[in-house]
Each structure stands twice: as C-alpha cells, then as structure tokens.
PDB file of C-alpha atoms in Angstrom:
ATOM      1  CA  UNK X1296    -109.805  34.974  48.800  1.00  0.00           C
ATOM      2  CA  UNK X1297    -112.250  33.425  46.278  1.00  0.00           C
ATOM      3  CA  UNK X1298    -109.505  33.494  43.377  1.00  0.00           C
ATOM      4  CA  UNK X1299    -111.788  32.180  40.682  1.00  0.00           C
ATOM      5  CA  UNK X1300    -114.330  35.171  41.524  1.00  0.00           C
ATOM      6  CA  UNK X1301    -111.558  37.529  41.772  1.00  0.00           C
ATOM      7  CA  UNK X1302    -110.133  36.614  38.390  1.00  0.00           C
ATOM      8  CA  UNK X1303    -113.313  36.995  36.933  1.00  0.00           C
ATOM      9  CA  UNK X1304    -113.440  40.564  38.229  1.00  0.00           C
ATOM     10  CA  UNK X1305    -110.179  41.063  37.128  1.00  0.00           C
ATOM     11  CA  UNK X1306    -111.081  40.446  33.570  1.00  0.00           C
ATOM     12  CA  UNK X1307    -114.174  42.270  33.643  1.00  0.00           C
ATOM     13  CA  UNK X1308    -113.318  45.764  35.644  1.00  0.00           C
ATOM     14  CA  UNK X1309    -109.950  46.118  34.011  1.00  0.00           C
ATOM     15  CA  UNK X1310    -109.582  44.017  30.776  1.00  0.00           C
ATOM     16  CA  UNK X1311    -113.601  44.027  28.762  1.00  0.00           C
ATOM     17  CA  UNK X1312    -114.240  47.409  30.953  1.00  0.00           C
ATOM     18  CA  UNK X1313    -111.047  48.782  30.376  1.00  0.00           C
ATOM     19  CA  UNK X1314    -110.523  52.579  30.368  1.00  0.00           C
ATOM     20  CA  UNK X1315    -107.361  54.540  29.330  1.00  0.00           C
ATOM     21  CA  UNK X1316    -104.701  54.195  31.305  1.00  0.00           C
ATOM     22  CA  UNK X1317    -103.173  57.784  30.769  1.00  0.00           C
ATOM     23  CA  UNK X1318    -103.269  60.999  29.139  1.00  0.00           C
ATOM     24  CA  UNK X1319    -103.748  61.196  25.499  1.00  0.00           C
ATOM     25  CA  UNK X1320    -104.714  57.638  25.037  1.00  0.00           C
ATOM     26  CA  UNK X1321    -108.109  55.786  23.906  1.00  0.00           C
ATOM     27  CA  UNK X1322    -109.908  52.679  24.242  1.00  0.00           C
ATOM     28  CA  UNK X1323    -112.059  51.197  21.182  1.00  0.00           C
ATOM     29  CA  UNK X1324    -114.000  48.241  21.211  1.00  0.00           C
ATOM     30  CA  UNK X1325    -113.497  46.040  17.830  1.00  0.00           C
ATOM     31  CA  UNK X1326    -115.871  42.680  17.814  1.00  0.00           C
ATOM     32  CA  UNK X1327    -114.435  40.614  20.458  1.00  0.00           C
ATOM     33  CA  UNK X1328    -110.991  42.546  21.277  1.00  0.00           C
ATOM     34  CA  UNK X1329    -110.800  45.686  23.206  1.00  0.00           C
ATOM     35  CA  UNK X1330    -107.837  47.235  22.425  1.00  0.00           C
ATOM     36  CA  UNK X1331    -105.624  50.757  23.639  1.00  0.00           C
ATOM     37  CA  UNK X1332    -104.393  53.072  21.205  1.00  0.00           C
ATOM     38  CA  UNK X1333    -102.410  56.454  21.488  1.00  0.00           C
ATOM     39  CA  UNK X1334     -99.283  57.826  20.429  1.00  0.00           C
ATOM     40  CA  UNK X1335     -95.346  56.797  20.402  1.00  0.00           C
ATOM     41  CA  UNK X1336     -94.890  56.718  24.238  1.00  0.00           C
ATOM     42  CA  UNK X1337     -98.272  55.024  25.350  1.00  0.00           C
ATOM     43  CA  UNK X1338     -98.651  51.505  25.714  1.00  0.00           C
ATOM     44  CA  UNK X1339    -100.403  50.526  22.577  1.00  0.00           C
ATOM     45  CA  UNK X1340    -101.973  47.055  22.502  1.00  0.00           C
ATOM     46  CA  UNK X1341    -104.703  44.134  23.146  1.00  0.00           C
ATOM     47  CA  UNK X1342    -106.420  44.329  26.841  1.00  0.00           C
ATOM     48  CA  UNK X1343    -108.728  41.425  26.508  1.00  0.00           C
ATOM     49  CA  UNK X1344    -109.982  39.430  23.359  1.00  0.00           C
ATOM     50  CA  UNK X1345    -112.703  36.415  23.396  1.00  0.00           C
ATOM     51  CA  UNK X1346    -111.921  34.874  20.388  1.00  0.00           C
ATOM     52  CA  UNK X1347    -113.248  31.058  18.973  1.00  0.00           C
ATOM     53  CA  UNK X1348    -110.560  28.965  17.153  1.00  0.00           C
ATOM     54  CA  UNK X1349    -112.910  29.741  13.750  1.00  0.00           C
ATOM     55  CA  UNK X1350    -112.545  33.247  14.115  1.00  0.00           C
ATOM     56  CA  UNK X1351    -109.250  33.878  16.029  1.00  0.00           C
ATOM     57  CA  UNK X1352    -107.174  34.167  12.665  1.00  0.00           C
ATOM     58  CA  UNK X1353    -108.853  36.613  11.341  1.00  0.00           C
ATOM     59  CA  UNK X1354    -109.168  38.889  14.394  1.00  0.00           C
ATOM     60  CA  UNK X1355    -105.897  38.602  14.667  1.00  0.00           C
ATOM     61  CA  UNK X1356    -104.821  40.137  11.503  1.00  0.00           C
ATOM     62  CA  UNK X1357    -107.117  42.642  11.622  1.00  0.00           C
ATOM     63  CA  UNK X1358    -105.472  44.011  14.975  1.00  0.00           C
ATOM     64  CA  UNK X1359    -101.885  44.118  12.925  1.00  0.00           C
ATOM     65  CA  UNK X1360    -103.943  45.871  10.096  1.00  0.00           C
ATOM     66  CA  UNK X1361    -105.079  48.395  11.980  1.00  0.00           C
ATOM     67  CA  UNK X1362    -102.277  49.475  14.318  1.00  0.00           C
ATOM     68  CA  UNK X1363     -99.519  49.260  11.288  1.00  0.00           C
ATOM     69  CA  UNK X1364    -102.190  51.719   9.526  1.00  0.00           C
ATOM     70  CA  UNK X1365    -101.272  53.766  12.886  1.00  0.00           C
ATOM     71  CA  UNK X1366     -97.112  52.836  12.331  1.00  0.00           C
ATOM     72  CA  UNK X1367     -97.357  51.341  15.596  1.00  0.00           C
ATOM     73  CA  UNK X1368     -95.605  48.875  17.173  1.00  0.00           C
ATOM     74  CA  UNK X1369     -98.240  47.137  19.798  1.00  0.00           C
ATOM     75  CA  UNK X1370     -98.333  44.117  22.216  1.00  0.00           C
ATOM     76  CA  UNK X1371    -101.091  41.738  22.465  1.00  0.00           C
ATOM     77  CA  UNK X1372    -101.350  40.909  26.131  1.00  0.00           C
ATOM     78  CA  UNK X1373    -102.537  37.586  26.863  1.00  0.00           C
ATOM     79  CA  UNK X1374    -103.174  35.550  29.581  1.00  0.00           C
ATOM     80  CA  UNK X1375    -103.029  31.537  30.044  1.00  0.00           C
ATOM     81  CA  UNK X1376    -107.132  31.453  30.791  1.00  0.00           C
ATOM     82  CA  UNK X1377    -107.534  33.136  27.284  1.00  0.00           C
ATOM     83  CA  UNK X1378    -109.297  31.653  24.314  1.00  0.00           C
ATOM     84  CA  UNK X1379    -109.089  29.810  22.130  1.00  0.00           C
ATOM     85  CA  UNK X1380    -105.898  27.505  24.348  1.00  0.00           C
ATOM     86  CA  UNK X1381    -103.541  28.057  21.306  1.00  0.00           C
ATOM     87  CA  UNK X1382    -103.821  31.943  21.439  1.00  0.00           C
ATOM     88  CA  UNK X1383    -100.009  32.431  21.262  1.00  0.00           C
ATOM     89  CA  UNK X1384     -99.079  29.606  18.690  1.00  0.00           C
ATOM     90  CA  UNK X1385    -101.469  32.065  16.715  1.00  0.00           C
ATOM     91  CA  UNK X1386     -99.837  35.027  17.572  1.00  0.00           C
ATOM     92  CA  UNK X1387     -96.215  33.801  17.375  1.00  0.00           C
ATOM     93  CA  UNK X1388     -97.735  32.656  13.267  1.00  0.00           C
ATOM     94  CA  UNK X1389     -98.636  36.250  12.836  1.00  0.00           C
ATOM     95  CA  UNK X1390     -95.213  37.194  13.664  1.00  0.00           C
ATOM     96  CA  UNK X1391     -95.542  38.502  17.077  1.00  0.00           C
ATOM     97  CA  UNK X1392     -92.497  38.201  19.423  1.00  0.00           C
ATOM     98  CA  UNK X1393     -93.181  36.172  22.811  1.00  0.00           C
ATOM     99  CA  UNK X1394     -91.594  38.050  25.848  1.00  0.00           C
ATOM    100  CA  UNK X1395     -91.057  36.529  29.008  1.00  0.00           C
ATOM    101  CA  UNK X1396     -93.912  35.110  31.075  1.00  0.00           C
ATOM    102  CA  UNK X1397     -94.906  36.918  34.002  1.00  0.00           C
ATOM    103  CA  UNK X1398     -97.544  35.657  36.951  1.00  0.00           C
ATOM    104  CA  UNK X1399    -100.724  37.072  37.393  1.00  0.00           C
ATOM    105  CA  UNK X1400    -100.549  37.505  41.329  1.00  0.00           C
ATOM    106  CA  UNK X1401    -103.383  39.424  43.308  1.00  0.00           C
ATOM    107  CA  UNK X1402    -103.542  39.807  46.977  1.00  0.00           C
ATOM    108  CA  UNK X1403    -106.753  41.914  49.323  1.00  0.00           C
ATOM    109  CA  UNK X1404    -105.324  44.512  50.687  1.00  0.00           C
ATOM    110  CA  UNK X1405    -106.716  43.978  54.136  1.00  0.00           C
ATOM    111  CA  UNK X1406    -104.692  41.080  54.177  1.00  0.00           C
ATOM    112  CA  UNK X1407    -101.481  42.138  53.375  1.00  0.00           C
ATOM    113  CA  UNK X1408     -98.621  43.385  56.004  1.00  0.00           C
ATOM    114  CA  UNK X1409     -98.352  46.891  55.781  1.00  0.00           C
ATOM    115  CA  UNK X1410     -95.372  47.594  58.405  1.00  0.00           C
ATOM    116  CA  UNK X1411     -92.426  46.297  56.555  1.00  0.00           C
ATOM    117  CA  UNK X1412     -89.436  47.952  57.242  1.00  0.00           C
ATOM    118  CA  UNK X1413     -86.959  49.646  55.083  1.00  0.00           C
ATOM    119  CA  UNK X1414     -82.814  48.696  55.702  1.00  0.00           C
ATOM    120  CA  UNK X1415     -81.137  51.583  57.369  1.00  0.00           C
ATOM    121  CA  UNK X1416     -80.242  54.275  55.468  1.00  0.00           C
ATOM    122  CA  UNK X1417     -82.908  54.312  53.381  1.00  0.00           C
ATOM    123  CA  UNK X1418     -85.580  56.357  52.672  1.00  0.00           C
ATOM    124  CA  UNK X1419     -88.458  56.559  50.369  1.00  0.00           C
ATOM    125  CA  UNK X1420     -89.532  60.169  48.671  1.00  0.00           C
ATOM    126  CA  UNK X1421     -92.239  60.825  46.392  1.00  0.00           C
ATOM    127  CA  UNK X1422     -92.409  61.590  43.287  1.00  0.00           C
ATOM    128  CA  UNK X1423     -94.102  64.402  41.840  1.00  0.00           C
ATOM    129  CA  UNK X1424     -91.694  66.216  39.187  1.00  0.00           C
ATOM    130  CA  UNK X1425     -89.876  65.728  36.597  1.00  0.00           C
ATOM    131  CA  UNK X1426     -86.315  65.515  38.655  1.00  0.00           C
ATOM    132  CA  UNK X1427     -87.877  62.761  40.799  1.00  0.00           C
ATOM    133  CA  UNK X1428     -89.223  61.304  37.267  1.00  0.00           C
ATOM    134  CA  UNK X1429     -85.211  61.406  36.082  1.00  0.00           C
ATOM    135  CA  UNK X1430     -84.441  59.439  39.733  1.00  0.00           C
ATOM    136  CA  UNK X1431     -87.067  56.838  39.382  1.00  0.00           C
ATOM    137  CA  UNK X1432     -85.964  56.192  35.527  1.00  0.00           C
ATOM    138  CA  UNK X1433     -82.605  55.561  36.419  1.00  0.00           C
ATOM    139  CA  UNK X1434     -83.084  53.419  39.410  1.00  0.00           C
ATOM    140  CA  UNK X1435     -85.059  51.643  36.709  1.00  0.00           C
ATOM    141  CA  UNK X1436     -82.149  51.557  33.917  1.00  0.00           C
ATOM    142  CA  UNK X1437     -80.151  50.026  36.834  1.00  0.00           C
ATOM    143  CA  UNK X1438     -81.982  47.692  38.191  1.00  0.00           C
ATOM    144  CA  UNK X1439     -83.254  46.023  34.859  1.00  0.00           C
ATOM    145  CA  UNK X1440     -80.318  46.835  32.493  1.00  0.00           C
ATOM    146  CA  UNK X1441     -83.360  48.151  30.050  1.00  0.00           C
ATOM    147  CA  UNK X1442     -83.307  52.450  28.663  1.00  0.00           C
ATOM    148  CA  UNK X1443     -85.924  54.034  30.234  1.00  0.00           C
ATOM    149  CA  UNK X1444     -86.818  56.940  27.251  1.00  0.00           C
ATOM    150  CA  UNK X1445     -90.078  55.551  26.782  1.00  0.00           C
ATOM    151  CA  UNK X1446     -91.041  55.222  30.233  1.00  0.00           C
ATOM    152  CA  UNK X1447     -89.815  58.567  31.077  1.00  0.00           C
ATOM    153  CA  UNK X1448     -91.973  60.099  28.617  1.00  0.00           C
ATOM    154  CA  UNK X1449     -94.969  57.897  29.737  1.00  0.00           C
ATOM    155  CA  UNK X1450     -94.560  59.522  33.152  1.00  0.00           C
ATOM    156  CA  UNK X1451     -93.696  62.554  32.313  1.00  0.00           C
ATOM    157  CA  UNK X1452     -97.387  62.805  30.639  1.00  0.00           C
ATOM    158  CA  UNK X1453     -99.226  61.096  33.571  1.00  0.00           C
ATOM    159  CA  UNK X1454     -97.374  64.012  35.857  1.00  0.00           C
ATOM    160  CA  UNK X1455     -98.211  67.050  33.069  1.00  0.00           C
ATOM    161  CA  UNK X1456    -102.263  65.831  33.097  1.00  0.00           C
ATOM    162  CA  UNK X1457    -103.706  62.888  34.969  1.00  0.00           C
ATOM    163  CA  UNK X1458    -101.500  62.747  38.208  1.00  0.00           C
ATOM    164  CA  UNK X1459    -104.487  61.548  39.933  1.00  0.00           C
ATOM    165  CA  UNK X1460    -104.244  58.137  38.908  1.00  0.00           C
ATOM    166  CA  UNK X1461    -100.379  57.703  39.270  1.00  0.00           C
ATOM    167  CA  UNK X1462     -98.750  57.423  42.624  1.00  0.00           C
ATOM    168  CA  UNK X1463     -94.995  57.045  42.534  1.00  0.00           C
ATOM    169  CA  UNK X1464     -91.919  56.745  44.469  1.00  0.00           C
ATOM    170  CA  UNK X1465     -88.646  56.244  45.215  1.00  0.00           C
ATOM    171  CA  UNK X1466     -86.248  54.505  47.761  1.00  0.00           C
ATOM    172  CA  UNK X1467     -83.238  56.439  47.861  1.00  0.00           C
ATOM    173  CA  UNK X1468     -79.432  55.934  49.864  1.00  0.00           C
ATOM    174  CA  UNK X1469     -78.319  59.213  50.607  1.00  0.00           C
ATOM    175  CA  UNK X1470     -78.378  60.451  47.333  1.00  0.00           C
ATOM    176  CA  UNK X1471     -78.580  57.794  45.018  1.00  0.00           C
ATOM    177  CA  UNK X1472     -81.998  56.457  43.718  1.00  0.00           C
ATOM    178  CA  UNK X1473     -81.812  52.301  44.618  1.00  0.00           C
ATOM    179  CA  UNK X1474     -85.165  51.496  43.933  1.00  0.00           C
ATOM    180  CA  UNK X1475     -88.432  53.259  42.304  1.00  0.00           C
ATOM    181  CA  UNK X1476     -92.053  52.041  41.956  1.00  0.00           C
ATOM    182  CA  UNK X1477     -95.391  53.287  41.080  1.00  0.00           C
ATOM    183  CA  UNK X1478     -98.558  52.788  41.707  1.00  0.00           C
ATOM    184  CA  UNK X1479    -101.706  52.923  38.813  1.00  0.00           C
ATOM    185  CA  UNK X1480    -105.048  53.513  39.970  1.00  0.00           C
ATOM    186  CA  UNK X1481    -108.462  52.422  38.850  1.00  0.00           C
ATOM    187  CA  UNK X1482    -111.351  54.478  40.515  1.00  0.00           C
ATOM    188  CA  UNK X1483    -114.509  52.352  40.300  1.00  0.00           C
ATOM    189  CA  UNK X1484    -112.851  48.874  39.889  1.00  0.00           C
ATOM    190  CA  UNK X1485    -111.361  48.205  43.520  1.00  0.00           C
ATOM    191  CA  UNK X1486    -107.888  47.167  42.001  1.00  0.00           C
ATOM    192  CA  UNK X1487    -104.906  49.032  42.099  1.00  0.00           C
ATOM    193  CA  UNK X1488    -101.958  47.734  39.692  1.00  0.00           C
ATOM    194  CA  UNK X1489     -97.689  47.674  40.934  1.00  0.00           C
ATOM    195  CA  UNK X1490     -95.447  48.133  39.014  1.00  0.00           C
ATOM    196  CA  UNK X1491     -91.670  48.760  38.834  1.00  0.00           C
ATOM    197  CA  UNK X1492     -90.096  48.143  42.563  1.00  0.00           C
ATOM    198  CA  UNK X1493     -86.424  46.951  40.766  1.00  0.00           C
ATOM    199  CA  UNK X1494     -83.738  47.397  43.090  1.00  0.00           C
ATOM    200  CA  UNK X1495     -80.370  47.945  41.891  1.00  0.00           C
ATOM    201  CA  UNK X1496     -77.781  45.061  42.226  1.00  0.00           C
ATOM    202  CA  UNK X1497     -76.055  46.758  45.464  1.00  0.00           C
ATOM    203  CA  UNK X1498     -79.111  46.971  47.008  1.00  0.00           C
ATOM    204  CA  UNK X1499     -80.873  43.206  46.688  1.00  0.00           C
ATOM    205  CA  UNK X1500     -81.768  41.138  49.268  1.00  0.00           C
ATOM    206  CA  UNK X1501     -82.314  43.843  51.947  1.00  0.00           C
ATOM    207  CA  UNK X1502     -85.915  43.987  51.618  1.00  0.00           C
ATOM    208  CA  UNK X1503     -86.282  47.112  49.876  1.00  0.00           C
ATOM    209  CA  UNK X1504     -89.043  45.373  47.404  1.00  0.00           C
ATOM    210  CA  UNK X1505     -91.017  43.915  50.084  1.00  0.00           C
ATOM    211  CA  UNK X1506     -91.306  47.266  51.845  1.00  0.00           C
ATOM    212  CA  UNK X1507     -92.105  49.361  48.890  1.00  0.00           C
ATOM    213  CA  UNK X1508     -95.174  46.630  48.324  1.00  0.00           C
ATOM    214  CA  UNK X1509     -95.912  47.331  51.546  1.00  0.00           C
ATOM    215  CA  UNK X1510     -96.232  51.324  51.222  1.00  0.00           C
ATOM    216  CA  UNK X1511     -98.082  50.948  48.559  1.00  0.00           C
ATOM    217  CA  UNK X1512    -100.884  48.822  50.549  1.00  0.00           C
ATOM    218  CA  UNK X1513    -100.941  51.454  52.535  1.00  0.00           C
ATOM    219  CA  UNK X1514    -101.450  53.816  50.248  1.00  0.00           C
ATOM    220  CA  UNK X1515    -104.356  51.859  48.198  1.00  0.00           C
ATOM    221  CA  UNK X1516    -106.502  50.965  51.634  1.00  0.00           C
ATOM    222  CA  UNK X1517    -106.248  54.677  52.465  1.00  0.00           C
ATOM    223  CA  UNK X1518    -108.310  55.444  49.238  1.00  0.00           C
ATOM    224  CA  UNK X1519    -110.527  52.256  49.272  1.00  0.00           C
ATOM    225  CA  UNK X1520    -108.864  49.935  47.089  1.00  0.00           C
ATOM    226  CA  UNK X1521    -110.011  45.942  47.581  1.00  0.00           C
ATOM    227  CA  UNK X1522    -107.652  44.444  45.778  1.00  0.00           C
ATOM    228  CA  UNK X1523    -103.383  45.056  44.782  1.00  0.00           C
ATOM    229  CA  UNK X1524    -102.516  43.394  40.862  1.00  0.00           C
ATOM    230  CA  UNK X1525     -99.201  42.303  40.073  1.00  0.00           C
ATOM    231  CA  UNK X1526     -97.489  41.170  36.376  1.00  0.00           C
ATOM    232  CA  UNK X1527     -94.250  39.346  38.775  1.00  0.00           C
ATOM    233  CA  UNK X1528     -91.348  38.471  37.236  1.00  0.00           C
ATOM    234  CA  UNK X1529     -89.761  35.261  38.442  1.00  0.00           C
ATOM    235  CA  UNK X1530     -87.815  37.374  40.872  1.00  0.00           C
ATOM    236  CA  UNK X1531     -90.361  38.940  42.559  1.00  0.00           C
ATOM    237  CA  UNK X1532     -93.243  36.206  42.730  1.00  0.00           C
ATOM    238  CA  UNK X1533     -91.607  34.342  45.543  1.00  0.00           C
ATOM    239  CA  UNK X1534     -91.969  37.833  47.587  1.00  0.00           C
ATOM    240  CA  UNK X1535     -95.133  38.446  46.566  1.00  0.00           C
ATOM    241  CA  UNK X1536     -96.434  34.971  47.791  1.00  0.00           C
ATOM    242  CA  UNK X1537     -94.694  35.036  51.130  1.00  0.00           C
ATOM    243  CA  UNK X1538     -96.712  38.445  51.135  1.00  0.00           C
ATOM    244  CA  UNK X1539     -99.848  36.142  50.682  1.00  0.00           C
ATOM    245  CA  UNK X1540    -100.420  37.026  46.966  1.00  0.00           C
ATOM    246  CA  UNK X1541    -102.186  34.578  45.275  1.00  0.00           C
ATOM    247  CA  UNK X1542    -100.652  33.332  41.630  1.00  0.00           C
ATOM    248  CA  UNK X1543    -103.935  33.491  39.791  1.00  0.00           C
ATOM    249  CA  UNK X1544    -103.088  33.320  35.611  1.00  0.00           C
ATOM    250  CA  UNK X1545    -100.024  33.664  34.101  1.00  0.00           C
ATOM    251  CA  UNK X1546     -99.424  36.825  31.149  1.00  0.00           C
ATOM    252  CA  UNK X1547     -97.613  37.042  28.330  1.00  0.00           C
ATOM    253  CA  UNK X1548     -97.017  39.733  25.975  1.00  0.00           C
ATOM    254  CA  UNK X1549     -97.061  39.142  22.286  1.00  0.00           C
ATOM    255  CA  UNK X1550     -95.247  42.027  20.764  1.00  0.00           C
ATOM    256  CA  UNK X1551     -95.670  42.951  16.931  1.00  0.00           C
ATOM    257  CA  UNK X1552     -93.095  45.373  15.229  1.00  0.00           C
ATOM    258  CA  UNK X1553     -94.751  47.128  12.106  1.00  0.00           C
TER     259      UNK X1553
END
C-alpha cells in the first residue's frame, strides 16, 4: 500500500469532502475548516482545517464563536500532518482539552485475514434494534469504564433513519454481551471506518477483537469497500498491525466545553 497516496485520499474523500455522518446532522464549509454540526447527541466538531500560522488564530476562535452560539460542546479533530505544526499548542490556548492520542491506522481490505476465529462459546449477533442497541452499549460501558447515554442515542437515530450506513454487532457468551462493534460506511469514498470492538475485562486476550476486525472485512469487501480506517487506541494498534494495518498519522481530539 502506497500510504502517502492513501493518506491523501483519506483527507480528501472523508475529511475536505466530508458528508454527514448520521441522521439529523449537517456539514458547512467555513473558509478553510469544514466542520459537522447537529444536535445534543451528534458528534459536533472540526473534520479537516488548512490553516497558515497568520490566520490559524483567528479561525480558531471563530469555530468556538459559532458552536457556543449553538450551546455546543464540540471537538476539533486533528491530526499530526495538520497545519500549521503547532495546531494543538493553539487549540490547548483557546482552551480546548487534549484527549488521548489515537493512531491513524488503515489497512486494504484485500489484504487483510478474514477467517479469524472466535474463542468457544462465543457468538456474534447483529444488531438491528433497540434491545441489541442496549447490549452493544453496555458491552461498551464495560469494556471502557465510560456511560454510554450519548452513544446510545447516536445509534438509536442511525437505526430510526439511516441504517444503511451503520453496520453493527455484537459478540455475546451465552447471554452476556462481551464485546460490540460497528461499522460506518462511506458510499463513494472506498473507506469504511471501525469503531468500538472493546472487550470486557473477562474476556481479553482471547481474540475476540481480532475476529470482530475480521467480520467486518468481510463485510466491507462484500459491498466494495478498498480500504478499512481505524482511530486505535494504544491497546488495539499492536492488533491492528499484526493484521497488516499500516500506522499512517496520528489524531487527536481537541475538545471545547461552552
């Protein structure tokens, strides 16, 4: 894989050419940021800014302007190629709160293992209603420690009117919910985004992750996809590589409370 051509197409199918990524949400192009805005339970924030070191300041604090107009709390998500170099100095001076770095890791599907196998006893299920929703949000609370409200609600939407885009599911022991991940889908851009795929404590180490990743492929070559995008936490990049992702940038996301 040509990763500097593949990072460019990254940043031009799903960050400058970004499009909503669920119901009830829009896209709007301001100078040289594109940024997502919708209600309470979207993800509101920055997709992609080209910004000079003159201007940057100022761009900036128009983006807080506008979404605390909205009461909004957003995140400006930036990545380590991003201009100008001192981006998040800039940010962290507007008063934005740094969360934790997470690797930009891409991978072609057609080169991916797609036969990983799950440990006995498990199984994975769709998801496609709201009880499956309340199964994949607590496999989420317990593998990351983190309420899952917002994320409900997110899904919750995608399911009530752009299911579509959304695949999800869940790896489940008898009947208790050990792991869930989903699947976002961009028709027309040949990526497919992972997220989620958390296994709860009792569960790690059994290769539950790797063979969710693995579904997933199978899923996105099915319906055409070139190219599976992952935000990896520290935990799950050494996975992901062994996979034969490739660690292209590295993201962080500013957050800014109103």
């Amino acid at each position: 894989m040509d990763s500097d051509h593949v990072l460019a197409l990254f940043d031009q199918r799903l960050r400058r050419d970004a499009r909503p990524d669920g119901p009830g949400v829009r896209v709007e192009r301001d100078g040289a940021v594109v940024r997502q805005v919708g209600g309470e339970h979207a993800w509101n924030g920055i997709v992609w800014s080209d910004l000079d070191e003159a201007g940057a300041d100022a761009a900036i604090a128009a983006q807080v302007a506008h979404f605390a107009g909205l009461g909004l709390e957003f995140e400006w998500k930036s990545y380590s190629h991003d201009r100008p170099a001192d981006l998040g100095r800039r940010l962290l001076a507007a008063g934005f709160t740094a969360e934790p770095d997470e690797a930009l890791m891409i991978a072609r599907i057609d080169e991916l293992p797609t036969d990983a196998a799950l440990p006995e006893g498990v199984r994975v299920e769709p998801v496609a209603d709201a009880a499956g929703v309340d199964l994949m949000v607590t496999a989420h609370e317990l593998a990351f420690g983190t309420p899952g409200d917002t994320l409900r609600e997110r899904l919750l939407d995608h399911l009530r009117h752009d299911s579509d885009t959304l695949s999800m599911i869940i790896a489940m022991a008898g009947d208790q919910p050990v792991s869930g991940a989903r699947m976002e889908l961009n028709p027309g851009t040949g990526f497919a985004g992972l997220w989620g795929g958390g296994t709860v404590p009792a569960w790690r180490g059994r290769g539950i992750y790797r063979a969710l990743v693995a579904h997933r492929a199978r899923q996105a070559a099915a319906l055409g996809y070139e190219y599976l995008q992952v935000d990896a936490s520290d935990q799950s990049r050494p996975i992901l590589e062994r996979l034969g992702f490739a660690r292209l940038s590295t993201t962080t996301p500013y957050v800014y409370t109103p």
